[in-house]
Coordinates of C-alpha atoms in Angstrom, one line a residue:
Chain A
M1 CA 5.8 17.3 -37.2
N2 CA 9.2 15.8 -37.6
A3 CA 9.8 12.1 -37.9
N4 CA 12.4 12.3 -35.1
D5 CA 11.0 15.1 -33.1
S6 CA 8.5 13.2 -31.0
T7 CA 7.3 16.1 -28.9
A8 CA 3.9 14.5 -28.8
Y9 CA 5.1 11.1 -27.9
G10 CA 8.0 11.3 -25.5
A11 CA 6.8 11.0 -21.9
V12 CA 8.3 13.3 -19.3
P13 CA 10.9 11.3 -17.4
E14 CA 10.2 10.2 -13.8
E15 CA 12.9 12.5 -12.6
A16 CA 10.8 15.5 -13.6
V17 CA 7.8 14.5 -11.6
G18 CA 8.2 14.4 -7.9
L19 CA 10.9 11.8 -6.9
D20 CA 13.2 13.3 -4.4
L21 CA 16.5 13.3 -6.2
N22 CA 18.2 15.6 -3.7
D23 CA 18.5 12.8 -1.2
H24 CA 22.1 11.9 -2.0
T25 CA 23.9 13.0 1.1
A26 CA 25.9 9.9 1.3
M27 CA 27.8 10.4 -2.0
D28 CA 28.3 14.1 -2.3
D29 CA 31.8 13.7 -3.6
Y30 CA 31.5 10.8 -6.0
Q31 CA 33.6 9.5 -8.7
T32 CA 32.5 7.2 -11.5
I33 CA 34.2 3.8 -11.2
G34 CA 35.3 2.1 -14.4
E35 CA 36.0 3.4 -17.8
P36 CA 33.5 6.1 -18.8
L37 CA 35.7 7.4 -21.6
V38 CA 36.7 5.4 -24.8
D39 CA 39.0 6.0 -27.7
N40 CA 36.5 5.8 -30.5
A41 CA 33.8 8.1 -29.0
K42 CA 30.9 8.9 -31.3
M43 CA 29.2 11.0 -28.6
S44 CA 30.9 12.3 -25.6
A45 CA 29.4 13.9 -22.5
R46 CA 31.5 15.9 -20.0
D47 CA 30.5 17.1 -16.6
V48 CA 26.8 17.1 -17.6
N49 CA 24.3 18.4 -15.1
V50 CA 20.6 18.4 -15.7
F51 CA 18.1 20.3 -13.5
Y52 CA 14.3 20.2 -13.5
A53 CA 13.7 23.6 -11.9
D54 CA 15.6 23.2 -8.6
K55 CA 15.7 19.4 -8.8
H56 CA 19.2 18.1 -9.7
A57 CA 18.5 15.2 -11.9
I58 CA 21.9 14.4 -13.4
M59 CA 25.1 15.2 -11.5
D60 CA 28.5 15.7 -13.1
V61 CA 28.2 12.8 -15.6
S62 CA 31.0 12.2 -18.0
L63 CA 30.5 9.4 -20.4
D64 CA 31.4 8.4 -24.0
I65 CA 29.4 6.3 -26.4
G66 CA 31.8 4.4 -28.6
E67 CA 31.2 4.3 -32.4
N68 CA 29.3 1.2 -33.6
Q69 CA 28.8 0.1 -30.1
V70 CA 25.8 -0.5 -28.0
L71 CA 25.9 1.3 -24.6
A72 CA 23.2 0.1 -22.1
M73 CA 22.2 2.4 -19.3
I74 CA 20.6 0.8 -16.3
G75 CA 19.5 1.9 -12.9
P76 CA 16.5 2.1 -10.6
S77 CA 13.5 4.3 -11.5
G78 CA 14.3 7.9 -11.2
C79 CA 18.1 7.4 -11.4
G80 CA 18.4 9.8 -14.4
K81 CA 19.2 7.3 -17.2
S82 CA 16.3 8.5 -19.4
T83 CA 17.1 12.1 -18.6
F84 CA 20.6 11.5 -19.7
L85 CA 19.5 9.7 -22.8
R86 CA 17.2 12.5 -23.7
S87 CA 19.9 15.1 -23.3
L88 CA 21.8 13.4 -26.0
N89 CA 19.5 14.7 -28.8
R90 CA 18.2 17.7 -26.8
M91 CA 14.8 16.0 -26.3
N92 CA 14.9 17.7 -22.9
D93 CA 14.5 21.1 -24.7
I94 CA 10.8 20.5 -24.9
I95 CA 10.5 20.5 -21.1
P96 CA 10.4 24.2 -20.1
I97 CA 11.8 23.7 -16.6
C98 CA 14.7 21.6 -17.8
R99 CA 18.2 23.1 -17.8
V100 CA 21.3 21.3 -19.0
S101 CA 24.9 22.3 -18.3
G102 CA 28.2 20.8 -19.3
N103 CA 29.3 19.6 -22.7
I104 CA 27.8 17.0 -25.0
A105 CA 29.5 16.5 -28.3
L106 CA 28.6 14.5 -31.4
D107 CA 31.8 13.8 -33.5
G108 CA 33.5 16.5 -31.4
E109 CA 30.9 19.2 -32.1
D110 CA 28.9 20.7 -29.2
I111 CA 25.3 19.8 -29.8
Y112 CA 24.2 22.5 -27.4
A113 CA 25.9 25.2 -29.4
S114 CA 23.7 28.2 -30.1
N115 CA 23.8 27.6 -33.9
Q116 CA 22.9 24.0 -33.6
D117 CA 19.7 23.1 -35.6
T118 CA 17.9 20.7 -33.4
V119 CA 15.8 19.3 -36.3
L120 CA 19.1 18.3 -38.0
L121 CA 20.5 17.1 -34.7
R122 CA 17.6 14.8 -34.2
A123 CA 18.0 13.4 -37.7
R124 CA 21.6 12.5 -36.8
V125 CA 20.6 11.3 -33.4
G126 CA 17.4 9.4 -33.8
M127 CA 15.2 8.1 -31.0
V128 CA 12.9 5.1 -30.4
F129 CA 10.5 5.3 -27.5
Q130 CA 9.1 2.9 -25.0
K131 CA 5.6 2.7 -26.5
P132 CA 5.6 2.2 -30.3
N133 CA 4.3 5.4 -31.7
P134 CA 3.7 5.2 -35.4
F135 CA 2.1 8.2 -37.1
P136 CA -1.5 7.6 -38.0
K137 CA -0.5 7.2 -41.6
S138 CA 0.3 4.3 -43.9
I139 CA 3.3 2.0 -43.3
Y140 CA 5.0 3.5 -46.3
E141 CA 4.3 7.1 -45.2
N142 CA 5.6 6.4 -41.7
V143 CA 9.0 5.6 -43.1
A144 CA 8.9 8.1 -46.0
Y145 CA 8.0 11.1 -43.8
G146 CA 11.5 11.8 -42.4
P147 CA 13.4 11.4 -45.7
R148 CA 10.8 13.6 -47.4
I149 CA 11.1 16.6 -45.0
H150 CA 14.9 16.3 -45.0
G151 CA 14.9 16.1 -48.8
L152 CA 16.7 12.8 -48.9
A153 CA 14.9 11.4 -51.9
H154 CA 14.6 13.1 -55.3
S155 CA 12.2 10.7 -57.0
K156 CA 9.5 8.2 -56.2
A157 CA 12.0 5.4 -57.1
E158 CA 14.5 6.8 -54.7
M159 CA 11.9 7.0 -51.9
D160 CA 10.8 3.5 -52.6
E161 CA 14.3 2.4 -52.3
I162 CA 14.8 4.2 -48.9
V163 CA 11.5 2.8 -47.6
E164 CA 12.4 -0.8 -48.6
Q165 CA 15.9 -0.6 -47.3
S166 CA 14.8 0.9 -44.0
L167 CA 12.1 -1.7 -43.5
R168 CA 14.6 -4.5 -44.4
R169 CA 17.1 -3.2 -41.9
A170 CA 14.4 -3.1 -39.3
S171 CA 13.6 -6.8 -40.2
L172 CA 10.0 -5.8 -41.1
W173 CA 10.0 -5.8 -44.9
D174 CA 8.9 -9.4 -45.5
E175 CA 6.0 -8.9 -43.1
V176 CA 4.7 -5.7 -44.6
K177 CA 5.8 -5.5 -48.2
D178 CA 2.3 -6.3 -49.5
V179 CA 0.5 -4.0 -47.2
L180 CA 2.6 -0.8 -47.4
D181 CA -0.6 1.3 -47.9
K182 CA -2.3 0.0 -44.7
P183 CA -2.1 2.1 -41.6
G184 CA 1.0 1.6 -39.4
T185 CA -1.2 1.6 -36.3
G186 CA -2.8 -1.7 -37.5
L187 CA 0.4 -3.6 -37.0
S188 CA 1.1 -5.7 -33.9
G189 CA 3.0 -4.1 -31.1
G190 CA 6.3 -5.7 -32.0
Q191 CA 5.8 -4.8 -35.7
Q192 CA 4.9 -1.2 -34.7
Q193 CA 8.1 -0.9 -32.8
R194 CA 10.2 -2.2 -35.7
L195 CA 8.3 0.3 -37.9
C196 CA 9.4 3.1 -35.5
I197 CA 13.0 1.8 -35.8
A198 CA 12.6 1.8 -39.6
R199 CA 11.3 5.3 -39.4
A200 CA 14.3 6.3 -37.2
I201 CA 16.9 4.8 -39.5
A202 CA 15.2 6.1 -42.7
V203 CA 16.9 9.4 -42.3
S204 CA 20.3 7.7 -42.0
P205 CA 21.0 8.8 -38.4
E206 CA 24.5 8.2 -36.9
V207 CA 23.3 7.5 -33.4
I208 CA 20.1 5.8 -32.3
L209 CA 18.8 6.4 -28.8
M210 CA 16.4 3.8 -27.4
D211 CA 14.3 4.4 -24.3
E212 CA 13.1 1.0 -23.1
P213 CA 12.2 -0.1 -26.6
C214 CA 10.9 -3.5 -25.6
S215 CA 9.1 -2.9 -22.4
A216 CA 5.7 -3.0 -24.1
L217 CA 6.5 -6.0 -26.2
D218 CA 6.2 -9.8 -25.7
P219 CA 9.3 -12.0 -25.4
I220 CA 9.3 -13.0 -29.1
A221 CA 9.0 -9.4 -30.3
T222 CA 11.6 -8.5 -27.7
A223 CA 14.0 -11.1 -29.1
R224 CA 13.5 -9.8 -32.6
I225 CA 14.3 -6.2 -31.5
E226 CA 17.3 -7.4 -29.6
E227 CA 18.5 -9.3 -32.7
L228 CA 17.9 -6.2 -34.7
I229 CA 19.9 -4.0 -32.3
D230 CA 22.8 -6.3 -32.7
E231 CA 22.6 -6.0 -36.5
L232 CA 22.1 -2.2 -36.4
K233 CA 25.3 -1.6 -34.4
E234 CA 27.3 -2.4 -37.6
R235 CA 26.0 0.8 -39.1
F236 CA 24.9 2.9 -36.1
T237 CA 25.9 3.9 -32.7
I238 CA 23.3 2.9 -30.1
A239 CA 22.5 4.0 -26.6
I240 CA 19.7 2.1 -24.9
V241 CA 18.0 2.6 -21.6
T242 CA 16.4 -0.6 -20.2
H243 CA 14.9 -1.9 -17.1
S244 CA 15.7 -5.4 -18.1
M245 CA 19.1 -6.3 -16.9
Q246 CA 19.1 -9.4 -19.0
Q247 CA 18.4 -7.2 -22.0
A248 CA 21.3 -5.0 -21.2
A249 CA 23.5 -8.0 -20.8
R250 CA 22.4 -9.5 -24.1
V251 CA 22.6 -6.5 -26.4
S252 CA 25.3 -4.2 -25.1
Q253 CA 29.1 -4.1 -25.2
R254 CA 29.3 -1.5 -22.4
T255 CA 27.0 -0.9 -19.5
A256 CA 26.5 2.2 -17.4
Y257 CA 24.9 2.1 -14.0
F258 CA 23.1 5.2 -12.8
H259 CA 21.9 5.8 -9.2
L260 CA 20.2 9.0 -7.9
G261 CA 21.4 11.1 -10.8
K262 CA 25.0 9.9 -10.6
L263 CA 26.9 7.7 -13.0
I264 CA 28.2 5.1 -10.5
E265 CA 30.0 2.7 -12.7
V266 CA 30.7 2.1 -16.4
G267 CA 32.5 -0.9 -17.9
D268 CA 32.6 -3.8 -20.2
T269 CA 29.1 -5.4 -20.0
K270 CA 30.6 -8.8 -19.1
Q271 CA 32.6 -7.3 -16.3
I272 CA 29.6 -5.4 -14.9
F273 CA 27.4 -8.5 -14.8
T274 CA 30.0 -10.9 -13.4
M275 CA 32.3 -8.7 -11.3
P276 CA 30.9 -5.2 -10.7
R277 CA 33.2 -3.1 -8.7
H278 CA 30.8 -0.8 -6.9
E279 CA 28.6 -2.1 -4.2
L280 CA 25.6 -0.2 -5.5
T281 CA 26.0 -1.8 -8.9
E282 CA 26.2 -5.2 -7.4
N283 CA 23.2 -4.6 -5.2
Y284 CA 21.1 -3.4 -8.2
I285 CA 22.0 -6.2 -10.6
T286 CA 21.6 -8.9 -8.1
G287 CA 18.3 -7.6 -6.8
R288 CA 19.5 -6.8 -3.2
F289 CA 18.0 -4.0 -1.3
G290 CA 20.4 -1.1 -1.5
Chain B
M1 CA 34.0 -3.4 -2.6
D2 CA 32.9 -5.1 0.6
E3 CA 33.9 -8.7 0.6
K4 CA 30.8 -10.1 2.2
L5 CA 28.6 -12.0 -0.2
N6 CA 25.3 -11.1 1.5
L7 CA 23.5 -14.0 0.1
D8 CA 20.5 -13.2 2.4
Q9 CA 20.0 -9.6 1.2
H10 CA 17.9 -10.0 -1.9
T11 CA 14.6 -8.3 -2.3
S12 CA 13.2 -11.7 -3.1
Q13 CA 13.1 -13.6 0.1
K14 CA 12.6 -16.8 -1.9
F15 CA 15.8 -16.2 -3.8
N16 CA 17.6 -15.7 -0.4
E17 CA 16.3 -19.1 0.7
E18 CA 17.2 -20.8 -2.5
L19 CA 20.8 -19.6 -2.4
Q20 CA 21.2 -20.5 1.3
D21 CA 19.6 -23.8 0.7
I22 CA 22.3 -24.8 -1.9
C23 CA 25.0 -23.6 0.4
T24 CA 23.6 -25.6 3.3
R25 CA 23.4 -28.6 1.1
V26 CA 27.0 -28.3 -0.1
L27 CA 28.0 -28.2 3.6
E28 CA 26.0 -31.3 4.3
M29 CA 27.5 -33.0 1.3
G30 CA 30.9 -31.9 2.5
G31 CA 30.2 -33.3 6.0
L32 CA 29.3 -36.6 4.5
V33 CA 32.3 -36.7 2.2
E34 CA 34.6 -35.8 5.1
E35 CA 33.0 -38.6 7.2
Q36 CA 33.6 -41.1 4.3
C37 CA 37.2 -40.1 4.1
R38 CA 37.7 -40.3 7.9
K39 CA 36.2 -43.8 7.9
A40 CA 38.3 -44.8 4.8
L41 CA 41.5 -43.7 6.6
K42 CA 40.5 -45.5 9.8
A43 CA 39.8 -48.7 7.9
L44 CA 43.2 -48.4 6.2
V45 CA 45.3 -47.8 9.2
K46 CA 43.4 -49.9 11.6
D47 CA 42.5 -52.8 9.4
K48 CA 38.8 -52.2 10.0
L49 CA 37.2 -54.4 7.4
E50 CA 33.5 -53.6 8.2
L51 CA 34.3 -49.9 7.9
A52 CA 36.0 -50.5 4.6
E53 CA 32.9 -52.3 3.4
E54 CA 30.7 -49.5 4.6
V55 CA 32.8 -46.8 2.7
A56 CA 33.0 -49.0 -0.4
T57 CA 29.2 -49.3 -0.6
S58 CA 27.8 -46.0 0.6
D59 CA 29.2 -43.6 -2.1
H60 CA 25.7 -43.5 -3.7
K61 CA 24.6 -41.1 -1.0
V62 CA 27.3 -38.6 -2.1
N63 CA 26.3 -39.1 -5.7
E64 CA 22.7 -38.4 -4.9
M65 CA 23.5 -35.2 -3.1
E66 CA 25.7 -34.1 -6.1
L67 CA 22.7 -34.6 -8.4
A68 CA 20.3 -32.8 -6.1
I69 CA 22.6 -29.8 -5.7
S70 CA 23.4 -29.6 -9.4
E71 CA 19.7 -29.7 -10.2
R72 CA 19.0 -26.8 -7.8
C73 CA 21.8 -24.8 -9.3
T74 CA 20.4 -25.4 -12.8
D75 CA 17.0 -24.2 -11.5
I76 CA 18.5 -21.0 -10.1
L77 CA 20.3 -20.3 -13.4
A78 CA 17.1 -20.9 -15.4
L79 CA 14.6 -19.2 -13.1
R80 CA 16.6 -16.4 -11.4
Q81 CA 19.2 -15.5 -13.9
P82 CA 21.7 -14.6 -11.2
A83 CA 24.4 -12.0 -11.8
A84 CA 27.6 -10.9 -10.2
S85 CA 28.4 -12.6 -6.8
D86 CA 25.2 -14.7 -7.0
L87 CA 26.2 -16.0 -10.4
R88 CA 29.7 -16.7 -9.1
V89 CA 28.4 -18.6 -6.1
V90 CA 26.1 -20.8 -8.3
V91 CA 28.8 -21.5 -10.9
G92 CA 31.4 -22.1 -8.1
I93 CA 29.1 -24.5 -6.4
I94 CA 28.5 -26.5 -9.6
R95 CA 32.2 -27.0 -10.0
L96 CA 32.8 -27.5 -6.3
V97 CA 30.3 -30.4 -5.9
A98 CA 32.0 -32.2 -8.8
D99 CA 35.2 -32.1 -6.7
L100 CA 33.3 -33.3 -3.6
E101 CA 31.9 -36.1 -5.5
R102 CA 35.4 -37.1 -6.8
I103 CA 36.6 -37.0 -3.2
G104 CA 33.8 -39.4 -2.3
D105 CA 35.0 -41.7 -5.2
E106 CA 38.6 -41.6 -3.8
A107 CA 37.3 -42.6 -0.3
E108 CA 35.3 -45.4 -1.9
K109 CA 38.5 -46.5 -3.8
I110 CA 40.4 -46.7 -0.5
G111 CA 37.6 -48.8 1.0
R112 CA 37.8 -51.3 -1.8
L113 CA 41.6 -51.4 -1.7
V114 CA 41.5 -52.1 2.1
K115 CA 39.2 -55.0 1.4
T116 CA 41.6 -56.5 -1.1
L117 CA 44.5 -56.0 1.3
A118 CA 42.8 -57.9 4.1
D119 CA 44.7 -61.2 3.7
S120 CA 48.1 -59.7 2.8
R121 CA 50.9 -59.9 5.3
D122 CA 52.3 -56.6 3.9
R123 CA 49.1 -54.7 4.5
S124 CA 50.6 -52.8 7.5
K125 CA 53.7 -51.6 5.7
F126 CA 54.3 -47.8 5.9
R127 CA 51.4 -47.5 8.3
S128 CA 52.7 -44.6 10.2
E129 CA 53.6 -42.7 7.0
T130 CA 50.2 -43.4 5.5
K131 CA 48.5 -42.4 8.7
H132 CA 50.4 -39.1 8.8
L133 CA 49.6 -38.4 5.2
G134 CA 45.9 -39.2 5.7
K135 CA 45.7 -36.9 8.7
S136 CA 47.2 -34.0 6.8
V137 CA 44.8 -34.7 3.9
L138 CA 41.8 -34.6 6.2
E139 CA 43.0 -31.3 7.6
I140 CA 43.1 -29.8 4.1
L141 CA 39.7 -31.1 3.2
H142 CA 38.3 -29.8 6.5
G143 CA 40.0 -26.4 5.9
S144 CA 38.6 -26.1 2.4
L145 CA 35.0 -26.8 3.6
D146 CA 35.5 -24.4 6.5
A147 CA 36.8 -21.7 4.1
F148 CA 33.7 -22.2 2.0
A149 CA 31.3 -22.1 4.9
R150 CA 32.8 -18.7 5.9
M151 CA 33.6 -17.5 2.4
D152 CA 37.1 -16.8 3.8
V153 CA 39.6 -16.1 1.1
A154 CA 42.6 -15.9 3.4
A155 CA 41.7 -19.3 5.0
A156 CA 41.2 -20.8 1.5
I157 CA 44.6 -19.7 0.3
E158 CA 46.3 -20.8 3.5
T159 CA 44.7 -24.2 3.2
A160 CA 45.6 -24.6 -0.4
A161 CA 49.2 -23.8 0.3
K162 CA 49.5 -26.9 2.5
D163 CA 49.1 -29.1 -0.5
H164 CA 52.8 -28.7 -1.2
D165 CA 53.6 -30.7 1.9
I166 CA 51.2 -33.4 1.0
D167 CA 52.9 -33.8 -2.4
N168 CA 56.2 -34.1 -0.7
E169 CA 54.9 -36.7 1.7
F170 CA 53.3 -38.7 -1.1
E171 CA 56.5 -38.5 -3.0
S172 CA 58.7 -39.9 -0.2
L173 CA 56.1 -42.6 0.5
T174 CA 56.3 -43.7 -3.1
R175 CA 60.1 -43.8 -3.0
L176 CA 60.0 -45.9 0.2
S177 CA 57.6 -48.2 -1.4
I178 CA 59.7 -48.6 -4.6
T179 CA 62.8 -49.4 -2.6
H180 CA 60.9 -52.0 -0.7
M181 CA 59.5 -53.6 -3.8
M182 CA 62.9 -53.9 -5.3
E183 CA 64.2 -55.6 -2.2
E184 CA 61.2 -57.9 -1.8
P185 CA 59.5 -58.6 -5.1
S186 CA 56.9 -60.8 -3.5
S187 CA 55.4 -57.7 -1.8
V188 CA 54.8 -55.8 -5.0
K189 CA 51.1 -56.7 -5.3
S190 CA 50.3 -55.5 -1.8
L191 CA 52.6 -52.5 -1.8
L192 CA 51.1 -51.3 -5.1
R193 CA 47.7 -51.3 -3.3
V194 CA 49.1 -49.4 -0.4
S195 CA 50.5 -46.9 -2.9
W196 CA 47.2 -46.6 -4.6
C197 CA 45.6 -45.8 -1.2
A198 CA 48.3 -43.1 -0.7
R199 CA 47.6 -41.8 -4.2
A200 CA 43.9 -41.6 -3.5
L201 CA 44.7 -39.6 -0.4
E202 CA 46.9 -37.3 -2.4
R203 CA 44.1 -36.8 -4.9
I204 CA 41.7 -35.9 -2.1
A205 CA 44.0 -33.1 -1.2
D206 CA 44.1 -31.9 -4.8
H207 CA 40.3 -31.8 -5.0
S208 CA 40.3 -29.9 -1.7
V209 CA 42.6 -27.3 -3.3
N210 CA 40.1 -27.0 -6.1
I211 CA 37.4 -26.2 -3.5
C212 CA 39.7 -23.5 -2.0
E213 CA 40.2 -22.0 -5.5
E214 CA 36.4 -21.9 -6.0
V215 CA 36.1 -20.0 -2.7
V216 CA 38.5 -17.4 -4.1
Y217 CA 36.5 -17.2 -7.3
M218 CA 33.2 -16.8 -5.5
V219 CA 34.4 -14.0 -3.3
K220 CA 37.0 -12.2 -5.5
G221 CA 35.7 -13.0 -9.0
S222 CA 39.0 -14.1 -10.3
D223 CA 39.5 -17.6 -11.7
V224 CA 42.7 -18.8 -10.1
R225 CA 42.5 -22.4 -11.1
H226 CA 45.7 -22.4 -13.1
L227 CA 47.7 -20.0 -11.0
S228 CA 50.5 -21.2 -8.7
I229 CA 49.9 -20.8 -5.0
K230 CA 52.6 -18.1 -4.9
E231 CA 50.7 -16.1 -7.6
I232 CA 47.4 -16.4 -5.7
E233 CA 49.1 -15.3 -2.5
D234 CA 50.7 -12.3 -4.1
R235 CA 47.4 -11.2 -5.6
F236 CA 45.0 -11.7 -2.7
L237 CA 46.9 -11.8 0.6

């Protein structure tokens, strides 16, 4: 098991199971509105299409994630935002019927190249899931697991240092420093999620993908994670999928709106929430029936 | 994007009702303020003292409506977290009711001034000029409320553009009055009061222009408060 390869944990996205994504007759020739591309792209997707068997889940999406920025992806259930997020570290590879075309690059290098080591890729592009999913091990081991299998620590002291630093960056250290040998599963939901974030950052990723990281948490735990996301963006590039529009508005610098597998609009978060340019975006963020 | 604000198209029926309720209340408040201004002008140009008294003492109704609308807007912000056009409507209304309230204050001011002018022999000086100014001002006020009711950007800009004529009329009335004061110093006290009434009317037009600018903001999302009418026209007409 790999700290960042959460085969056992990641749920299959809604797009894969029965929503009719082929009902998009009204927008066959669509163009993303706004600024999908940026100058300082850490990851860039070009003309990405994702299929689950014959279901076309993502259609011609081109989108950059700017370095040290938080990109929020919003949209109704089944719109493809999770599928797109999962294609950014090849998490979709674990779904046999899933097929990805187009180009996705990390620092300009194609992550779907045949010589790409996915274990290494997922160390560089870490992931945090909706439900906190700590390993059934001690708090210390949860964080130390990734660095150990990637050979990032050469001594116990070095490992201690990585564990402490990761827990500190995840704002969890003060709460767990005296119980590091207790099971991670014994923590509260919010603490478990921060433990998962600590685990993800322990292997020094460059990008962190978050799939609704707060949907199982209470408002206080949510506020702490959001605060944390804001701090983490100093060091990492973050892409977050969220159902909470207020959360997208609070934590991100750019927001992308997906609808039926299409990237409808991307822009500065402030602009999207005060003056969206596409009617579908407006209808979604204001809670109007589309 | 479609320019209609579709305030009644939310999934939450209750939210539709809340938004429409504040819009309706703004129009009610606008109607009341308009009525106050009409009465104030009538009191001024027809020496109607009872009317002046009424205007001077009933501004509290306008104030109460302002508070009620502001409170409802705060509730919507806190409970609904509106975004995009909904947010702009709520923010625009918060600013707009402040202007309406100030218009009510100006009407009240005219009412009080008419009362103090009652015994002056100069009270009817420049009556036709004042009447004309007042009528144009009422038209602008009405036009701005109409533009709000229909969320009509073109009508809002057209209405705001008329303020230029008001400024000119006010300017020439002021000049007339200064000339008269110099010729007849004993009239200064009364003529100053007449000028203050004209000034109040001119301010009503300015506040009406602000309402028009809020309509542009609500529909178009651009804050045009400090742009010239020419710039606004170039951008949106």
